[in-house]
Coordinates of C-alpha atoms (C1' of nucleotides) in Angstrom, one line a residue:
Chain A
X22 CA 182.3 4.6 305.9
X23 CA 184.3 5.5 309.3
X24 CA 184.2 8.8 309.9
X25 CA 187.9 11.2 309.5
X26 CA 189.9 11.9 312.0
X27 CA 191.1 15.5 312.5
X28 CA 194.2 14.6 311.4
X29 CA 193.1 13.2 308.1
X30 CA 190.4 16.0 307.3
X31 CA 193.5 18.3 307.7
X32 CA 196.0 16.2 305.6
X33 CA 193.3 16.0 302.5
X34 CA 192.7 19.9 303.1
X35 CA 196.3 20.3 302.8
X36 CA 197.3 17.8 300.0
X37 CA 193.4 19.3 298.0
X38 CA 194.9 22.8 298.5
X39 CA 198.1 22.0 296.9
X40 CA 197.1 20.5 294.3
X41 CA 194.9 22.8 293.5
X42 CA 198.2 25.0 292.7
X43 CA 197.7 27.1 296.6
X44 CA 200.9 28.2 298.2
X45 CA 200.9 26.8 302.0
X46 CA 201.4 30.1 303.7
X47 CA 201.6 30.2 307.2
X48 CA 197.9 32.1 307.1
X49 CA 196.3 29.4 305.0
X50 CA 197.9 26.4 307.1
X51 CA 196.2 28.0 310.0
X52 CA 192.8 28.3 308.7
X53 CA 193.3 25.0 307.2
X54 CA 194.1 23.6 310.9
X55 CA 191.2 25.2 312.2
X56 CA 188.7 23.9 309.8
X57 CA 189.6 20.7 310.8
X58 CA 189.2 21.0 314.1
X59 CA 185.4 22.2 313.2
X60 CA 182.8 19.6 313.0
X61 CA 179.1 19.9 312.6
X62 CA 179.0 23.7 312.6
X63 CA 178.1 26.1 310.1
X64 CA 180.7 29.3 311.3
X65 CA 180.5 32.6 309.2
X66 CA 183.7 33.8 307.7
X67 CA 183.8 36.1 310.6
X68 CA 183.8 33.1 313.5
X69 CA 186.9 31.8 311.0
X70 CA 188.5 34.8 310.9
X71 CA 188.1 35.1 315.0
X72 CA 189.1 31.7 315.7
X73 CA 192.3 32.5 313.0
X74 CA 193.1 35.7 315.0
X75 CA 193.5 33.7 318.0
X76 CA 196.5 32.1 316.7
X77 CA 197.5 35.1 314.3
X78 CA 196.4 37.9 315.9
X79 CA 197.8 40.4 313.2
X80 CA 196.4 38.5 309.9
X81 CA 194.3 40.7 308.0
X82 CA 190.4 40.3 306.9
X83 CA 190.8 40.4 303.3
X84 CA 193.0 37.7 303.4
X85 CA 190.7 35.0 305.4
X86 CA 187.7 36.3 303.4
X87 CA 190.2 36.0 300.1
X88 CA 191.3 32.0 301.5
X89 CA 188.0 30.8 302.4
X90 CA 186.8 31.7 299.1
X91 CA 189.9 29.7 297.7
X92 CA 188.7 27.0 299.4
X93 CA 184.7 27.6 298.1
X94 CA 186.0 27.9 294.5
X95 CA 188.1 24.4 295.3
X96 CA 185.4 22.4 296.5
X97 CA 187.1 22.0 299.9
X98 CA 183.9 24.2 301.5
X99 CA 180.4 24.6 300.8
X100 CA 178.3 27.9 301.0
X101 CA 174.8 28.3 302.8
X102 CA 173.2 31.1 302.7
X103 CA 171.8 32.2 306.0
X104 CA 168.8 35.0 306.1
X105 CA 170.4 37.7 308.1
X106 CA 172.8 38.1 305.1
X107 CA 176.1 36.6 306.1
X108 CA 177.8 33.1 304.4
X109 CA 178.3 30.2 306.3
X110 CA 180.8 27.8 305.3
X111 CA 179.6 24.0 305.5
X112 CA 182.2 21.4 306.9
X113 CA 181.3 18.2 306.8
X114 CA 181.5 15.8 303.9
X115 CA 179.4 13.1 304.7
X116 CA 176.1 13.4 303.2
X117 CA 174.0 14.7 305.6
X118 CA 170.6 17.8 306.5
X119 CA 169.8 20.4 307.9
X120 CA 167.8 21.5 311.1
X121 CA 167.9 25.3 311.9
X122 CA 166.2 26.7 314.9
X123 CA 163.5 29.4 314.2
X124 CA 164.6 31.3 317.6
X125 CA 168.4 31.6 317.4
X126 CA 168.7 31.2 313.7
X127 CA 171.7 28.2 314.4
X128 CA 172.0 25.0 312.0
X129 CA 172.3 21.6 313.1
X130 CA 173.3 18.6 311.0
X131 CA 171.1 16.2 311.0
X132 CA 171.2 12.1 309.0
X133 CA 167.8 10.6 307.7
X134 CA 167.4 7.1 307.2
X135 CA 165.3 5.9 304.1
X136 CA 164.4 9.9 302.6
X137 CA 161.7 9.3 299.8
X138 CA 159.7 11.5 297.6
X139 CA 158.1 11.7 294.4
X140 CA 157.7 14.6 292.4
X141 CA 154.3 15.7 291.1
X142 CA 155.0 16.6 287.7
X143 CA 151.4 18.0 287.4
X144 CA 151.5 20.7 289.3
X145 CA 155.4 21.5 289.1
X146 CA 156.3 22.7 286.1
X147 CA 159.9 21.0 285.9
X148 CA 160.4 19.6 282.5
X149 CA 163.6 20.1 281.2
X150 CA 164.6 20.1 284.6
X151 CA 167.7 18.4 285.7
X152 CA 167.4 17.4 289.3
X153 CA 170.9 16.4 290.7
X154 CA 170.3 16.2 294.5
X155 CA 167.8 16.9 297.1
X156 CA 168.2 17.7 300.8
X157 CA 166.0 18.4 304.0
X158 CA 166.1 21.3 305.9
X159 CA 164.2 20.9 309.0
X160 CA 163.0 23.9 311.2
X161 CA 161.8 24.1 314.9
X162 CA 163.2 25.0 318.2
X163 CA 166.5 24.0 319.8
X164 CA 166.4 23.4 323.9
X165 CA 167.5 26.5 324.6
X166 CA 165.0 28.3 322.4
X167 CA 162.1 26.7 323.1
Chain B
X19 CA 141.8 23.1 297.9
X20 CA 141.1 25.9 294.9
X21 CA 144.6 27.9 294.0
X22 CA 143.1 31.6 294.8
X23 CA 142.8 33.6 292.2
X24 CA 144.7 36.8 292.3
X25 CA 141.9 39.2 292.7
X26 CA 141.4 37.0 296.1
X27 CA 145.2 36.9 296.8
X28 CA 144.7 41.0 296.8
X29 CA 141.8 40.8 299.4
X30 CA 143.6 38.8 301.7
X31 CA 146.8 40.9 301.8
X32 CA 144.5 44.0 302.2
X33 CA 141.9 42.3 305.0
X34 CA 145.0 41.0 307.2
X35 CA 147.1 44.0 306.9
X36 CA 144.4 45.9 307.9
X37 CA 143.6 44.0 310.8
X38 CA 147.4 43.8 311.5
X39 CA 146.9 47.7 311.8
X40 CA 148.7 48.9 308.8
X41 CA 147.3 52.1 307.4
X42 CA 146.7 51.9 303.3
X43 CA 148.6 54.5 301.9
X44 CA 148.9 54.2 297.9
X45 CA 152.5 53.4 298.1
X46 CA 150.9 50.5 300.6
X47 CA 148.5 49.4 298.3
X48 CA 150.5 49.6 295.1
X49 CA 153.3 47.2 296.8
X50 CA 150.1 44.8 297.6
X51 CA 149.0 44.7 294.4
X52 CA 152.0 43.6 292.8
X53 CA 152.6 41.1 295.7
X54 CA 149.1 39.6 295.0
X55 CA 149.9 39.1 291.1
X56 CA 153.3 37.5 291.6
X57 CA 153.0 33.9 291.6
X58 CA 155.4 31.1 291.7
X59 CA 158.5 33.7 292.0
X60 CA 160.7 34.8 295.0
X61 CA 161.4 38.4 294.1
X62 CA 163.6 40.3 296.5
X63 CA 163.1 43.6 297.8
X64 CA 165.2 45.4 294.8
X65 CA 162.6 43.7 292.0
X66 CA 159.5 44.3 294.4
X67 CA 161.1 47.8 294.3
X68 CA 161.6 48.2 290.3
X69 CA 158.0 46.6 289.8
X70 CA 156.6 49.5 292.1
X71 CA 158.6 52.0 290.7
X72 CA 157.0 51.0 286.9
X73 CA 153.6 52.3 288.9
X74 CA 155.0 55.2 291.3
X75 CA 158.2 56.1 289.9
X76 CA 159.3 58.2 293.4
X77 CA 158.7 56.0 295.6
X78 CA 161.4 56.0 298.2
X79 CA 163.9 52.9 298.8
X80 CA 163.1 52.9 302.5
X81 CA 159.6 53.1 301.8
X82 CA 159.3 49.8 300.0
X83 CA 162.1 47.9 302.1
X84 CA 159.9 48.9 305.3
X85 CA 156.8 48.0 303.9
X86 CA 158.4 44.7 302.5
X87 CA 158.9 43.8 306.4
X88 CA 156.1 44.7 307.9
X89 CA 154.5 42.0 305.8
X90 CA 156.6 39.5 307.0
X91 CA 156.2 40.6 310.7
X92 CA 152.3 40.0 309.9
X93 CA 153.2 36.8 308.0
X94 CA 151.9 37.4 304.9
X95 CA 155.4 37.2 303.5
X96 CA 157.9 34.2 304.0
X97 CA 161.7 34.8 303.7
X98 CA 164.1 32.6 302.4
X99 CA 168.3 33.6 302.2
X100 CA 170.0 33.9 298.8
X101 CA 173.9 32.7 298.9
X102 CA 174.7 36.6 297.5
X103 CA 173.3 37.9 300.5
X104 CA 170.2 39.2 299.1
X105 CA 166.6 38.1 300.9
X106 CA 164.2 36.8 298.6
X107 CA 160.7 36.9 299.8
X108 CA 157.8 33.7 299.2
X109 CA 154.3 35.0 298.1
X110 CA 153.0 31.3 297.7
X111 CA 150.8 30.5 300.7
X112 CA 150.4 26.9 299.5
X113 CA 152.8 24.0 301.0
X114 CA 155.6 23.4 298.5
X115 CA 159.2 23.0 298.4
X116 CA 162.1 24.4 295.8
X117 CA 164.3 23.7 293.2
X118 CA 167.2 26.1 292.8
X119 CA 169.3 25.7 289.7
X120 CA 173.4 25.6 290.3
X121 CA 173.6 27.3 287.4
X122 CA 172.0 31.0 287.5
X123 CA 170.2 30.4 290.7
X124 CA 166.7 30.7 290.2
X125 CA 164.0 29.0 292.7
X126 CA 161.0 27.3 291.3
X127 CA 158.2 25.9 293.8
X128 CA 158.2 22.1 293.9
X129 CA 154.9 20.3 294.8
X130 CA 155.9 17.0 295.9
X131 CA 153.5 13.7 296.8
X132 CA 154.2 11.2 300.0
X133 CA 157.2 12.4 301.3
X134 CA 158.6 10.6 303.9
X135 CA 161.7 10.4 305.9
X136 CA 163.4 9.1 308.8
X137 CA 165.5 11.1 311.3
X138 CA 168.6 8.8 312.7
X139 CA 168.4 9.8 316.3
X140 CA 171.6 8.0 316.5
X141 CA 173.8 10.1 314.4
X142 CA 172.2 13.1 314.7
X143 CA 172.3 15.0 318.0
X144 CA 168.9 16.3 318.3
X145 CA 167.5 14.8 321.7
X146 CA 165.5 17.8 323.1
X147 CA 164.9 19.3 319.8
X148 CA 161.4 20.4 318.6
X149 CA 160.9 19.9 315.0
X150 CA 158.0 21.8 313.8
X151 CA 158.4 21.1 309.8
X152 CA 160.5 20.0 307.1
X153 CA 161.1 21.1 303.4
X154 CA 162.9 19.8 301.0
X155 CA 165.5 21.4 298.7
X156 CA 166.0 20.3 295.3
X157 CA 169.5 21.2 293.7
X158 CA 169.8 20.7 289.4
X159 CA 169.8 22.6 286.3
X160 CA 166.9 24.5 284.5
X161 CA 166.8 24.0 280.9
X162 CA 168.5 27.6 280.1
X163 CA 171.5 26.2 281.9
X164 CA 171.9 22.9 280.8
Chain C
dT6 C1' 213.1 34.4 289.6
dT7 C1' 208.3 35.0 289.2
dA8 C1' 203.6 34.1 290.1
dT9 C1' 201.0 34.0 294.3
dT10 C1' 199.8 35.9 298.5
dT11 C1' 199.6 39.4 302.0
dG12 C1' 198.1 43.8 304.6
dC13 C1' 195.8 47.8 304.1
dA14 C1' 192.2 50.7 302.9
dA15 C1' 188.7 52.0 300.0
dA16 C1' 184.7 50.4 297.5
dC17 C1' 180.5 47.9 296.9
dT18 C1' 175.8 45.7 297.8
dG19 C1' 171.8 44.9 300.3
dT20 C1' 169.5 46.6 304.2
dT21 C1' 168.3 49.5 308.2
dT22 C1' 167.6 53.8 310.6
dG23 C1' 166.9 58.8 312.4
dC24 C1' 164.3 62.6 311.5
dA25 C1' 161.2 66.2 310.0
dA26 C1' 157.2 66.7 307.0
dA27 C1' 153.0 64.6 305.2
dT28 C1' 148.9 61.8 305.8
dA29 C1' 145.4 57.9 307.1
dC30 C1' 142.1 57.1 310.2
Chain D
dG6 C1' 144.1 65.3 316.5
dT7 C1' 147.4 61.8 316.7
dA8 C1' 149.8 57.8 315.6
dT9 C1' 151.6 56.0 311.4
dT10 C1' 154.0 56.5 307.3
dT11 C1' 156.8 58.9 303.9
dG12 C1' 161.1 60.7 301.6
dC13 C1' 165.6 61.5 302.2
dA14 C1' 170.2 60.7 303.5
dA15 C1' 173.3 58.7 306.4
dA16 C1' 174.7 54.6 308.7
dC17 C1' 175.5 49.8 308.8
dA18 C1' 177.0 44.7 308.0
dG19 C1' 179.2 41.5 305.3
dT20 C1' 182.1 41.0 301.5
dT21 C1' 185.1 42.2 297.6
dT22 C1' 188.8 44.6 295.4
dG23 C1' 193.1 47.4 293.8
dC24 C1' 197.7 47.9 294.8
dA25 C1' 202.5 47.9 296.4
dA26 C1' 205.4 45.0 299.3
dA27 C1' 206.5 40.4 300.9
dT28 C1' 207.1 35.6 299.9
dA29 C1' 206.5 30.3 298.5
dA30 C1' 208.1 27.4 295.2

DNA sequence: TTATTTGCAAACTGTTTGCAAATAC
DNA sequence: GTATTTGCAAACAGTTTGCAAATAA
């Protein structure tokens, strides 16, 4: 599959959010733009919130914190968790993984070819267990943290 | 290898966080103890917290939060992030990976036989990366939320 | 016209920290 | 004896929420 354009990621945000029954303010239709333009990083709400200031200086907190979570509950984002407590919003809809450096703590996308593993039922007690996906997360040291 | 038993589990904590300088107060040795007979969980500080509290009901907050990182400075605790923003901690020294469920977001420890996979250099943009290991993440349902 | 959204501020959760008194070694 | 640890309370970071005014549809 080719990969979306800026443009299109920010038509099917628009056209998802609407029919999802959200109001285009001019707020939202900013963040929307800007999490467009993002591709292959994992920002906080915060960084959206900074980046959103940028072009509306005067919008408030509670209401990027209140979109973004519009757009978690709609499927348009996904959540990580990241260990120094805040969210981090995940942008990209191919299928893809995960490296995060153990020095600075940032996350990298990262595409496997051929992923295989088997499950040793033994000694993991998942019966009744409904597995639906699996993904990698790879940890090490990016070049500047190395 | 053997799984240790617990009574070892309880030495080891003890021996290294000795040697890592840590004095054994009660409140010290209390939080060990429970550590050591946790098994297959990832607890966070608040339930390592309660489960001391069922021993030394005054214990302070700080106390137990404090102590809960100096064991993972030593490395005798491993930290993984929880999407509400709570740290959950990893008291299993063997290699293993996790299941979480989407439903009520419980880990379990996943032992897992000849895993392989392929990183495309291509696609991802990790020239000059150091990858030290890789884990893998199951996502599903447990049987309580089926 | 009306249900949604905004800005603002206060509240909330998990965690860290400063400090004087207590204590392990 | 002295460096570490404790209890306590206040501070802190990220996030959520209640509410009246503004606004998209």
């Amino acid at each position: 599959m080719p990969i979306p354009s800026q443009a299109e990621r920010y038509r099917v945000l628009r056209d998802r959010s609407a029919s999802a029954g959200l109001r285009m303010t001019p707020q939202r239709e900013v963040l929307l733009r800007i999490v467009s333009e993002i591709d292959g990083q994992h920002p906080t709400a915060d960084d959206l919130l900074r980046r959103v200031r940028r072009v509306l200086p005067s919008i408030s907190q509670g209401t990027v914190y209140r979109n973004v979570q519009d757009l978690v509950r709609t499927g348009l984002l996904g959540t990580r968790a990241r260990s120094d407590g805040a969210a981090q919003y995940e942008l990209n809809p191919q299928e893809h993984h995960h490296f995060t450096c153990a020095g600075c703590g940032k996350v990298w996308d990262v595409y496997l070819q051929d992923l295989r593993y088997h499950v040793d039922r033994r000694r993991s007690r998942l019966a009744g267990f409904q597995i639906e996906r699996g993904g990698v997360e790879l940890l090490g040291r990016c070049p500047k943290c190395h």
